[in-house]
Short mmCIF file of C-alpha atoms in Angstrom, two decimals:
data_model
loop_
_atom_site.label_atom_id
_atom_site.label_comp_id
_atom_site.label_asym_id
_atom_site.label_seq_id
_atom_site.Cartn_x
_atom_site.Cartn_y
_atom_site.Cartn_z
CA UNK A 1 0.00 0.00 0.00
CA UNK A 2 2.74 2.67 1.22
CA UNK A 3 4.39 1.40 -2.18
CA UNK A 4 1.49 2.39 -4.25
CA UNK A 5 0.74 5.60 -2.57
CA UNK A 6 4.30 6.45 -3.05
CA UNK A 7 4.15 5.38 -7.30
CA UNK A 8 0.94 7.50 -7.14
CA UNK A 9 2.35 10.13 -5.76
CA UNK A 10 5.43 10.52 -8.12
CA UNK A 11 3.30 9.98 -10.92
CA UNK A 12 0.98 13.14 -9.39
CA UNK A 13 4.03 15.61 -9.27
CA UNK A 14 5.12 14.82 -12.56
CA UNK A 15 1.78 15.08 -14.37
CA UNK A 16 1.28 18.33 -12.63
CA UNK A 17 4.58 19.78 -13.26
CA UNK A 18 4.01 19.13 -16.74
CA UNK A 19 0.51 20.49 -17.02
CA UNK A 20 2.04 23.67 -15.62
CA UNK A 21 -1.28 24.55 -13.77
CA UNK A 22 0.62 24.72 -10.59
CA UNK A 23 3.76 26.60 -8.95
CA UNK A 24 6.73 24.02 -9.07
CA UNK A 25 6.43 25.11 -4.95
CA UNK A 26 3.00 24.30 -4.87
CA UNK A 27 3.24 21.03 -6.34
CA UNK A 28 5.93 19.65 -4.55
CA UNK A 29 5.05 20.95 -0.98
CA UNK A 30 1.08 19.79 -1.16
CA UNK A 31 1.23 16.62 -3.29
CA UNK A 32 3.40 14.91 -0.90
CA UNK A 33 1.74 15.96 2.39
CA UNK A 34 -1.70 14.85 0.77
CA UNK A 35 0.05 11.46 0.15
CA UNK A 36 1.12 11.24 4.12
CA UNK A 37 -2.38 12.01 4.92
CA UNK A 38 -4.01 9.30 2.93
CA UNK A 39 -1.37 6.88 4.81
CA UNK A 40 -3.14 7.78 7.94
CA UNK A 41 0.51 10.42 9.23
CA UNK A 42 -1.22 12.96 11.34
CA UNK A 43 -0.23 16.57 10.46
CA UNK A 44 1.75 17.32 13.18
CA UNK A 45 4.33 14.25 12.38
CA UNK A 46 4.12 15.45 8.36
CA UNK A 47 4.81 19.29 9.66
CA UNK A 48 8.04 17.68 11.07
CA UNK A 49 8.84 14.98 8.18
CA UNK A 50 8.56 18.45 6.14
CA UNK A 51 11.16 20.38 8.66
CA UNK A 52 13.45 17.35 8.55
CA UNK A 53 13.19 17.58 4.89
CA UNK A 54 14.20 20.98 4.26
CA UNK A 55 16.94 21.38 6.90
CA UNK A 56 19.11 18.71 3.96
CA UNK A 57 18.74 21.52 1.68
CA UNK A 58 18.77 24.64 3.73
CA UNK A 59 22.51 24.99 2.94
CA UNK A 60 21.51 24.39 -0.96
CA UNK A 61 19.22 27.00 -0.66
CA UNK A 62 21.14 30.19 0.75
CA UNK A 63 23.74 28.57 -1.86
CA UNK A 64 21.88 29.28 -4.50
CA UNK A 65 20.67 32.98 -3.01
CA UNK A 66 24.28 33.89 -3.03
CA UNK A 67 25.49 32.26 -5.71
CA UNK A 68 22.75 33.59 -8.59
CA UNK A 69 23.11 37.29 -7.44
CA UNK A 70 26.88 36.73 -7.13
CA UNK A 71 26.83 35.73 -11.31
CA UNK A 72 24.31 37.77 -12.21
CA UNK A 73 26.09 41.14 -10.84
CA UNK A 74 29.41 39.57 -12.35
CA UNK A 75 27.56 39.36 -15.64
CA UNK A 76 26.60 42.91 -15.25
CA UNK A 77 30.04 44.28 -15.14
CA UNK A 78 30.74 42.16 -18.64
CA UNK A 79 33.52 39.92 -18.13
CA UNK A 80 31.10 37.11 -19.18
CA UNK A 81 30.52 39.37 -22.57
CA UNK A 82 34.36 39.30 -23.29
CA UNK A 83 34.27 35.53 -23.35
CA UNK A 84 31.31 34.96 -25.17
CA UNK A 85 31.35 37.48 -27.66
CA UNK A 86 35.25 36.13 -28.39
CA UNK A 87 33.61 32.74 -29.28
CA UNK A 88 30.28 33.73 -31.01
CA UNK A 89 32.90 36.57 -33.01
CA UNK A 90 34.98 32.96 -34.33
CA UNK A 91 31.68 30.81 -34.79
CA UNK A 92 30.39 33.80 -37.22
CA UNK A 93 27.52 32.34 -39.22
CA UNK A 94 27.99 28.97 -39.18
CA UNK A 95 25.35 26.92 -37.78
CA UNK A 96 27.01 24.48 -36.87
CA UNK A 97 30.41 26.37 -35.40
CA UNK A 98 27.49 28.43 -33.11
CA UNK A 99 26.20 24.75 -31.63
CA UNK A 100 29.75 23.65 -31.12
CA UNK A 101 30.65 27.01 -29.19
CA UNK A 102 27.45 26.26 -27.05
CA UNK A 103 28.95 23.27 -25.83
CA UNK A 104 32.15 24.77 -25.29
CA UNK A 105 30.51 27.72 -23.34
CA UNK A 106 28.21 25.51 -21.06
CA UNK A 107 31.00 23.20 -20.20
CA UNK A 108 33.39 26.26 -19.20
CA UNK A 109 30.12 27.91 -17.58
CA UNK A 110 29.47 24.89 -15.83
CA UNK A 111 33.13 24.74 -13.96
CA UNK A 112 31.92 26.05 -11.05
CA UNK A 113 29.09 23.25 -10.53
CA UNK A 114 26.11 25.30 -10.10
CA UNK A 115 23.07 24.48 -12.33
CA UNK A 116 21.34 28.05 -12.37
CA UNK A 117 24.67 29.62 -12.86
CA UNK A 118 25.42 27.75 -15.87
CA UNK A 119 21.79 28.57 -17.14
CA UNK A 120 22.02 32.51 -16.79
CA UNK A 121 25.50 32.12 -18.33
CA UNK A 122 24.98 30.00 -21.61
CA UNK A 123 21.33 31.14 -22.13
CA UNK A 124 20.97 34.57 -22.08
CA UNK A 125 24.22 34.96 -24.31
CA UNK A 126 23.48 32.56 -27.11
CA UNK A 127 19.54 32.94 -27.17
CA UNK A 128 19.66 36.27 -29.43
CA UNK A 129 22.51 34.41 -32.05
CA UNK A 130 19.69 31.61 -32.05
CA UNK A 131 16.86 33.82 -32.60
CA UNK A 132 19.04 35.47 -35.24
CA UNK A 133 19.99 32.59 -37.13
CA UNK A 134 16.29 30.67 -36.92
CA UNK A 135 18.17 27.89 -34.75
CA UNK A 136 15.50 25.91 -32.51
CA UNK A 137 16.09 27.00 -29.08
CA UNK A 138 15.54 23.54 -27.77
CA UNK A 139 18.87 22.86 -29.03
CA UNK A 140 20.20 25.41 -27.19
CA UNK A 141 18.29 23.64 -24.18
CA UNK A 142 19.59 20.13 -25.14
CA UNK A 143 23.58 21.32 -25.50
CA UNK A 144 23.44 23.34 -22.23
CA UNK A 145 21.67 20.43 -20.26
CA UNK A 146 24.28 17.68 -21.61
CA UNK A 147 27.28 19.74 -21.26
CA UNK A 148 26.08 20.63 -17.54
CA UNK A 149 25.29 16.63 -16.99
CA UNK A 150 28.94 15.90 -17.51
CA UNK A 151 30.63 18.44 -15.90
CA UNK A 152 28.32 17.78 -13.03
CA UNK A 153 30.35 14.85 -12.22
CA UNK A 154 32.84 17.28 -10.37
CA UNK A 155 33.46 16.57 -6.78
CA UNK A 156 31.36 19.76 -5.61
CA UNK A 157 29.20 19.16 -8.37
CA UNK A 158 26.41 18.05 -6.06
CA UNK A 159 26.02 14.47 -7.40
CA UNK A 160 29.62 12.92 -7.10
CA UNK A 161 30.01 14.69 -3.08
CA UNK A 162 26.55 12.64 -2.34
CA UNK A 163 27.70 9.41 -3.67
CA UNK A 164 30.97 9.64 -1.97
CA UNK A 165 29.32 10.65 1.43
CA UNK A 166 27.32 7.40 0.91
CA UNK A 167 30.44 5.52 0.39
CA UNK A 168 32.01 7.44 3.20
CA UNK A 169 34.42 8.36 0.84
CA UNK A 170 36.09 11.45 -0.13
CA UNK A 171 34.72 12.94 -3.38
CA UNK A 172 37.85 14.21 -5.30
CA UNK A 173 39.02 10.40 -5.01
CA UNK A 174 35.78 9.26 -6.20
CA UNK A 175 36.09 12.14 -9.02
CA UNK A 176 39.37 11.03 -9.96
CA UNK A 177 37.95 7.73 -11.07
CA UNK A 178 35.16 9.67 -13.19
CA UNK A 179 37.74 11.74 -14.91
CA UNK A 180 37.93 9.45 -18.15
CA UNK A 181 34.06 9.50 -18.13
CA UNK A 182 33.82 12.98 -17.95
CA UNK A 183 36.64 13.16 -20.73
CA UNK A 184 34.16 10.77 -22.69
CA UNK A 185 31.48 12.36 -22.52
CA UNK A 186 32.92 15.96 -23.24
CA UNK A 187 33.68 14.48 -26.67
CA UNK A 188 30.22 13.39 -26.82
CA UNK A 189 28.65 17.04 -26.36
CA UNK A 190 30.61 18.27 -28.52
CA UNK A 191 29.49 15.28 -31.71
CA UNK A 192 26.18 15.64 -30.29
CA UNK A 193 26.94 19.78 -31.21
CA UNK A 194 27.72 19.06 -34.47
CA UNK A 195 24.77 16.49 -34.80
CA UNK A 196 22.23 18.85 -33.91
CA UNK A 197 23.99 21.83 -36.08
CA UNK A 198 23.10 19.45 -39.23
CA UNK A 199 19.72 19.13 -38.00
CA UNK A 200 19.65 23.00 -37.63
CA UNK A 201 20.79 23.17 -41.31
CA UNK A 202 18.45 20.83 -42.45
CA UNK A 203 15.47 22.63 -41.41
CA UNK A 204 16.57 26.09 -42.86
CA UNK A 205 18.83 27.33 -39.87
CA UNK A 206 21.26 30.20 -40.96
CA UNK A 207 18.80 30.74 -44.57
CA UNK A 208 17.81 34.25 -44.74
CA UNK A 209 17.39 36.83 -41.42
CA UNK A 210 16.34 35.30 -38.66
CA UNK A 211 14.59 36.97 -35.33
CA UNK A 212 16.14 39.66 -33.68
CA UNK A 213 15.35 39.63 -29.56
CA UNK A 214 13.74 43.08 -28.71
CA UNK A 215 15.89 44.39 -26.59
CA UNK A 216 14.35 47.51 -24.39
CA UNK A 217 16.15 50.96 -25.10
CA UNK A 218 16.42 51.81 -21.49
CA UNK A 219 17.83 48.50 -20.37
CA UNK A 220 20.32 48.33 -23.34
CA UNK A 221 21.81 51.60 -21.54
CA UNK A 222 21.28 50.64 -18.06
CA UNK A 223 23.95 47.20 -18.88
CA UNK A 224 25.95 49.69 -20.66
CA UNK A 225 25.88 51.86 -17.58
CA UNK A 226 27.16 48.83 -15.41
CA UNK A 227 30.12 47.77 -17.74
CA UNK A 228 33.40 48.00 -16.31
CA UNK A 229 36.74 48.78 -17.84
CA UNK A 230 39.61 45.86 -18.33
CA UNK A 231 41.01 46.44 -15.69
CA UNK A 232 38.22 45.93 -13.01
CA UNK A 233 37.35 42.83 -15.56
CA UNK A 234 40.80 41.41 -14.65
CA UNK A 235 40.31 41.80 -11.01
CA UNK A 236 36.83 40.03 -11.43
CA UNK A 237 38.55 37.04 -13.14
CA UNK A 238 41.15 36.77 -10.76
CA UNK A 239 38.12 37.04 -7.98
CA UNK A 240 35.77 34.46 -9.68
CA UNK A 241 38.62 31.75 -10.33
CA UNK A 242 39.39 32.29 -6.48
CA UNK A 243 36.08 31.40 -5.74
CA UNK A 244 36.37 28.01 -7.68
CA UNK A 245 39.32 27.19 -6.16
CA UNK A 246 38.38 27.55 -2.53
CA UNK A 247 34.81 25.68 -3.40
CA UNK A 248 36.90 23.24 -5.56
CA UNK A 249 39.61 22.82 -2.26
CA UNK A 250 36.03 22.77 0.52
CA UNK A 251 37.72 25.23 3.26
CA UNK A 252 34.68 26.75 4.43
CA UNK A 253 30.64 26.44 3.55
CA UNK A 254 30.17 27.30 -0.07
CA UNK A 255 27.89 29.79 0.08
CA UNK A 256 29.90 31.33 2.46
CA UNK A 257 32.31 31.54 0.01
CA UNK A 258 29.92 33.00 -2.10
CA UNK A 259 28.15 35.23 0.28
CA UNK A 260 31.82 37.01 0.71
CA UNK A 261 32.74 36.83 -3.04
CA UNK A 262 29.74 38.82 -3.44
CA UNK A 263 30.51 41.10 -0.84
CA UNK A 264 34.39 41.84 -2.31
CA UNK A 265 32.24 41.70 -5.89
CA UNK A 266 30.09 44.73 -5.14
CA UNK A 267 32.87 47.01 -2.99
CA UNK A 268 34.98 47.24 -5.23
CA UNK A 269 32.54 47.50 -8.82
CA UNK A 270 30.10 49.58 -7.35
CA UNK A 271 30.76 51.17 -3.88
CA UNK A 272 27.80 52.66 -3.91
CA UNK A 273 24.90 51.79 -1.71
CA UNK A 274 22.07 52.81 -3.23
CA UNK A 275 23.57 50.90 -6.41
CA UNK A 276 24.60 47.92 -5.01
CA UNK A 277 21.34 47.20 -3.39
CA UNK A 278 19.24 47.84 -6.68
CA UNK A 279 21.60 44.87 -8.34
CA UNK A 280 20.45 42.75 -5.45
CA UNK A 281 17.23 43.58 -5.72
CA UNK A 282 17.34 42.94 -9.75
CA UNK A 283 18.93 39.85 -9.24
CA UNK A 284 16.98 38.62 -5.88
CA UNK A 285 13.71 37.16 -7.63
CA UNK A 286 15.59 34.66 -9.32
CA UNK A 287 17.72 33.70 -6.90
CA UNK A 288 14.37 33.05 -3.94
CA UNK A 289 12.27 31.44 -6.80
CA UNK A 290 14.85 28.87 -7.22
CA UNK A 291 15.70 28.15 -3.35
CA UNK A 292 12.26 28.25 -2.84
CA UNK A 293 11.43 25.44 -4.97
CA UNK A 294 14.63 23.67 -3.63
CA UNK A 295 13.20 24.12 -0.38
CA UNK A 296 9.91 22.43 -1.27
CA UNK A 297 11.79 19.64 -2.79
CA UNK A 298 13.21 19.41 0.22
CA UNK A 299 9.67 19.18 1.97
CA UNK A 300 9.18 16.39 -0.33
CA UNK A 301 12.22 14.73 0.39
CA UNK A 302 11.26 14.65 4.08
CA UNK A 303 7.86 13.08 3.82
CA UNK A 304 9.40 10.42 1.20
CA UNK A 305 11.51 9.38 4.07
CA UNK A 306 9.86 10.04 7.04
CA UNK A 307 6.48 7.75 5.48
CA UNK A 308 8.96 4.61 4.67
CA UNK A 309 7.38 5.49 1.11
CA UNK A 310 11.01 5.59 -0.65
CA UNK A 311 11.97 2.59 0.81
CA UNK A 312 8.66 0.81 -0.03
CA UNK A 313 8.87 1.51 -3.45
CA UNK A 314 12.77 0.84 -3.80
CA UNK A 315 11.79 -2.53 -2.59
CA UNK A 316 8.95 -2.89 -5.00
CA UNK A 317 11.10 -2.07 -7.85
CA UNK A 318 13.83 -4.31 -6.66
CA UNK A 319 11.24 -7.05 -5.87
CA UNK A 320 10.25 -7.49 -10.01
CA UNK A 321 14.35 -8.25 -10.46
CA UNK A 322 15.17 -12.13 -11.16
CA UNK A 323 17.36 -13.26 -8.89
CA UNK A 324 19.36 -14.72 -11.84
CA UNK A 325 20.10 -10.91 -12.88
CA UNK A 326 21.02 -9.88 -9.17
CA UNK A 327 25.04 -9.82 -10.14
CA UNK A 328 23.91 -7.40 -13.04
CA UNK A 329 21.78 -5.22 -10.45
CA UNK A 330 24.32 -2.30 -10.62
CA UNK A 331 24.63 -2.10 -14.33
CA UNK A 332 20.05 -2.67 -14.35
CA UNK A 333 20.29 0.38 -12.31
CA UNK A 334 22.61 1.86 -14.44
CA UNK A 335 20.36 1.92 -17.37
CA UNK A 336 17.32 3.23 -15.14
CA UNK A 337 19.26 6.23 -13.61
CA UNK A 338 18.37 8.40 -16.07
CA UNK A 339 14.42 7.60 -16.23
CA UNK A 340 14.64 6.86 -12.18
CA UNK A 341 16.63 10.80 -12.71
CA UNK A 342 14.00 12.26 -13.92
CA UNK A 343 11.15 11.15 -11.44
CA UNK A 344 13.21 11.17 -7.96
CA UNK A 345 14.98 14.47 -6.72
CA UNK A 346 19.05 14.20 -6.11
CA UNK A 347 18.71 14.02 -2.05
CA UNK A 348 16.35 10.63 -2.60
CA UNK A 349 18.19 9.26 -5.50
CA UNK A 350 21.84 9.21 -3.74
CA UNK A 351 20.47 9.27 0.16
CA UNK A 352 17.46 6.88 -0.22
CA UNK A 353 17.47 4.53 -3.72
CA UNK A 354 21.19 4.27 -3.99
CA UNK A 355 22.07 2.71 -0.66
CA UNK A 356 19.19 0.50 -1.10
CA UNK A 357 20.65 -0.94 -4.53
CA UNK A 358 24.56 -0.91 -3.07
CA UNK A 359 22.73 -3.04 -0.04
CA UNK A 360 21.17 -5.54 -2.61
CA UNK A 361 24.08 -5.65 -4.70
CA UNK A 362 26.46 -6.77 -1.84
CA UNK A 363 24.52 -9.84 -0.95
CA UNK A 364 24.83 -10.44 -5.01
CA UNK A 365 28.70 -10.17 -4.91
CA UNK A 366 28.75 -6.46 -6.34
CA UNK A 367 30.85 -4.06 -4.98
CA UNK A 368 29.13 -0.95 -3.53
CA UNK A 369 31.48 1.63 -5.06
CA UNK A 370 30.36 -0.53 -8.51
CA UNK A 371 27.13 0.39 -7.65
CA UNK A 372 27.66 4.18 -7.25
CA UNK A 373 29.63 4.66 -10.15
CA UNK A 374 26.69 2.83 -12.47
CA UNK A 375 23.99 5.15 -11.14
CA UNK A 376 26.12 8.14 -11.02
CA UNK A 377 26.78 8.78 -14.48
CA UNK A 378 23.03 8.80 -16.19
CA UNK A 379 21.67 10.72 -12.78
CA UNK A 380 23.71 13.85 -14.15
CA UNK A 381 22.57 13.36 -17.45
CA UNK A 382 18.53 14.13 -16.06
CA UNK A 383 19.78 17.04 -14.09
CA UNK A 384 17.83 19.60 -16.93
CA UNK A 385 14.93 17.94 -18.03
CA UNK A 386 14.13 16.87 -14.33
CA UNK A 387 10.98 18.38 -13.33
CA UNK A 388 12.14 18.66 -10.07
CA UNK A 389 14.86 20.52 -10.75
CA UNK A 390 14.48 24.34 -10.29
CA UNK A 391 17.41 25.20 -12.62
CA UNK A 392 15.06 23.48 -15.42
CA UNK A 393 12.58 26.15 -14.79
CA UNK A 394 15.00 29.12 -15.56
CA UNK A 395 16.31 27.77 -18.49
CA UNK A 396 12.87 27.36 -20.08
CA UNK A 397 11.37 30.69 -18.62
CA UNK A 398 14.72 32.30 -20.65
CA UNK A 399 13.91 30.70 -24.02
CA UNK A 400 10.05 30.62 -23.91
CA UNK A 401 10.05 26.87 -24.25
CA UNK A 402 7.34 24.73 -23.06
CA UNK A 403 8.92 22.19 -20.14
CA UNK A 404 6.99 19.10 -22.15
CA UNK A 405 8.71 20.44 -25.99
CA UNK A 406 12.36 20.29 -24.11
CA UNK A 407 11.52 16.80 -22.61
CA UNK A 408 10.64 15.24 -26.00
CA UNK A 409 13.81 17.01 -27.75
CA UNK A 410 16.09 16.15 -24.94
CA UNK A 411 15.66 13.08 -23.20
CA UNK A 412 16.61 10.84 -26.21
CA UNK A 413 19.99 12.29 -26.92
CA UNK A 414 20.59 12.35 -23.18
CA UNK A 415 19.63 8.87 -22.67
CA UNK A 416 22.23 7.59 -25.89
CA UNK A 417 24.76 9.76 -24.16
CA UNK A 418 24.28 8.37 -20.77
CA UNK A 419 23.84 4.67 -21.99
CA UNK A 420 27.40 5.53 -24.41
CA UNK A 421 29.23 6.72 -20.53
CA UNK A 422 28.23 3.59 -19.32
CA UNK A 423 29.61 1.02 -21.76
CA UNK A 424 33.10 2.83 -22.47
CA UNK A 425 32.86 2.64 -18.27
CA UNK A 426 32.86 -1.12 -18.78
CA UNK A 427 35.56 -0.56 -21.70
CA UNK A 428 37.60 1.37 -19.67
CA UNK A 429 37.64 -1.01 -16.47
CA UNK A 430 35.93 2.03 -14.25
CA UNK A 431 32.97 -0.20 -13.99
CA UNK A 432 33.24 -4.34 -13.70
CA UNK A 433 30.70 -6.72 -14.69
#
């Protein structure tokens, strides 16, 4: 029964999400406590499966807060600009050198592990090149989402430092084994580029003017108000890539990190106060949208556990396996992380399904570090077509894409790419049958 409910329940979200009839909040806060109630949990013991729930992403939360506005002001003073138009200046009008230099700017963007980061980064600087050249923006979509996948394998990437605490095992060392994977699948993005530049071509991309992105008079000046000169640029680089080293080293709380990197940001740019907090405010909506929906994914994460409804339906799943196919559990697994991805947020993949599997493949003789490494690589694959994932949201609210148009364009190539990761992991030895 708590099985069923729990199916049911997933099933619910999803269907929702995709309707779009409901706040992502809503939907993920209310769905779940409904769920609890029809299993007879009184409200007081779902209020505190809820508060359990959120306190695992409370530091995700004020993470993101910090880290959005701490990007988005950086992208004001235009050192992202320098980069970007560098790269779109050397793709020129070729279709398929402007897919390729996606790639390449979504796996650079993407260095510093942050999801929404790597949105507001790629997006909003290849979107009007796009419009211009009559290039589907789900491509733009698909390259950004696969390019973040893979580079989400970094050790404080999310993904890899929850599989490692579940090994009890430090994540550079479990990163170090990925590195060949990621290497892999890098390549991959960038045929998958080219793939989808042909497919561009083939339905008239670069033929004629495309659509140029309105662009409001007064805003065009206010960016061009905010632009620094070189030299502050330099100082911001210098800044940003000692940020990613002291996340990328973990001395201190990351958004601590952040929260000070913001504060050094802003002094020095724009020491003005009045200034300073009107780039907050600009960039504040987007940065409490998206911790606000991480927080109610964290309220969902709380009653999953706190019911017994995760672990019901883990053993469900687990319960249609043959025991002939037990030894091959890691590598079934492997195959269903990205559909499993899509449906179950990261806390109750790598805290609540994965030990469950590494348990079950133990008493079949397979190694639980196996195990991780199988349902590590297609989880990061579903990070951007997850409807759970708040990131998701952004990067279709920025294009004007429906969430169910980017599912049906992306999931396929994601799905070949993650399957691909997994059988040059066999090749390679990173992964044992």
């Amino acid at each position: 029964m708590v099985a069923v409910i729990g199916f049911l329940m997933i099933i619910a979200i999803v269907v929702l999400l995709l309707k779009g009839k409901m706040s992502p909040i809503v939907v993920l806060a209310v769905v779940p406590a409904v769920a609890a109630l029809i299993l007879r949990f009184s409200p007081v013991e779902i209020m505190a499966f809820i508060a359990d729930g959120i306190k695992t992403t409370t530091s995700n939360g004020i993470l993101f807060i910090f880290s959005v506005i701490y990007f988005g002001v950086l992208a004001d003073t235009g050192l992202f600009d320098v980069i970007v138009g560098w790269l779109v200046k050397k793709a020129g009008n070729n279709v398929i050198a402007v897919t390729v230099v996606t790639a390449v700017i979504a796996t650079i963007a993407h260095l510093d592990g942050t999801t929404a980061v790597t949105v507001l980064i790629t997006i909003p600087s290849m979107y009007p090149v796009y419009k211009k050249m009559k290039i589907d923006p789900r491509i733009l979509l698909c390259l950004t989402g696969a390019c973040m996948g893979v580079m989400n394998l970094l050790p404080w990437g999310g993904p890899t430092a929850r599989a490692a605490t579940v090994l009890e095992m430090d994540a550079t060392e479990l990163w170090h084994m990925l590195i060949p994977l990621q290497v892999v699948g890098l390549v991959m993005n960038i045929a998958l580029a080219v793939v989808l530049g042909m497919v561009a071509i083939k339905h008239g991309a670069g033929l004629g003017k495309g659509e140029e992105v309105a662009v409001d008079e007064k805003e065009k000046k206010e960016e061009a108000s905010l632009r620094k000169s070189n030299a502050f640029l330099i100082f911001n680089f210098l800044l940003t890539a000692g940020v990613i080293a002291l996340l990328s080293t973990g001395i201190g709380k990351s958004y601590v990190v952040f929260m000070l990197g913001l504060c050094i940001l802003l002094a020095v740019n724009y020491p003005d106060q009045k200034l300073q907090d009107k780039l907050i405010k600009k960039h504040a909506p987007a940065a409490l949208i998206i911790s606000a929906t991480l927080f109610a994914a964290g309220a969902m994460v709380g009653v999953f556990d706190g019911t017994g409804m995760l672990e019901a339906m883990a053993n469900a799943i687990m319960a249609i396996i043959p025991a002939a196919l037990g030894k091959y559990i890691h590598i079934i697994f492997g195959i269903l992380a990205l559909p499993l991805g899509l449906c179950v947020g990261t806390d109750a993949y790598f805290y609540g399904i994965m030990p469950l599997v590494m348990q079950v493949g133990e008493t079949y003789g397979v190694a639980s570090l196996n195990t991780a490494l199988t349902m590590l690589i297609g989880k990061n694959l579903a990070l951007m077509v997850s409807p759970l994932v708040p990131a998701t949201y952004l990067a279709i609210g920025l294009t004007g894409t429906e969430l169910k148009d980017h599912m049906k364009f992306s999931i396929p190539p994601y799905y070949l790419v993650s399957l691909m990761m997994l059988v040059f992991g066999v090749i390679l030895g990173i992964v044992t049958i």
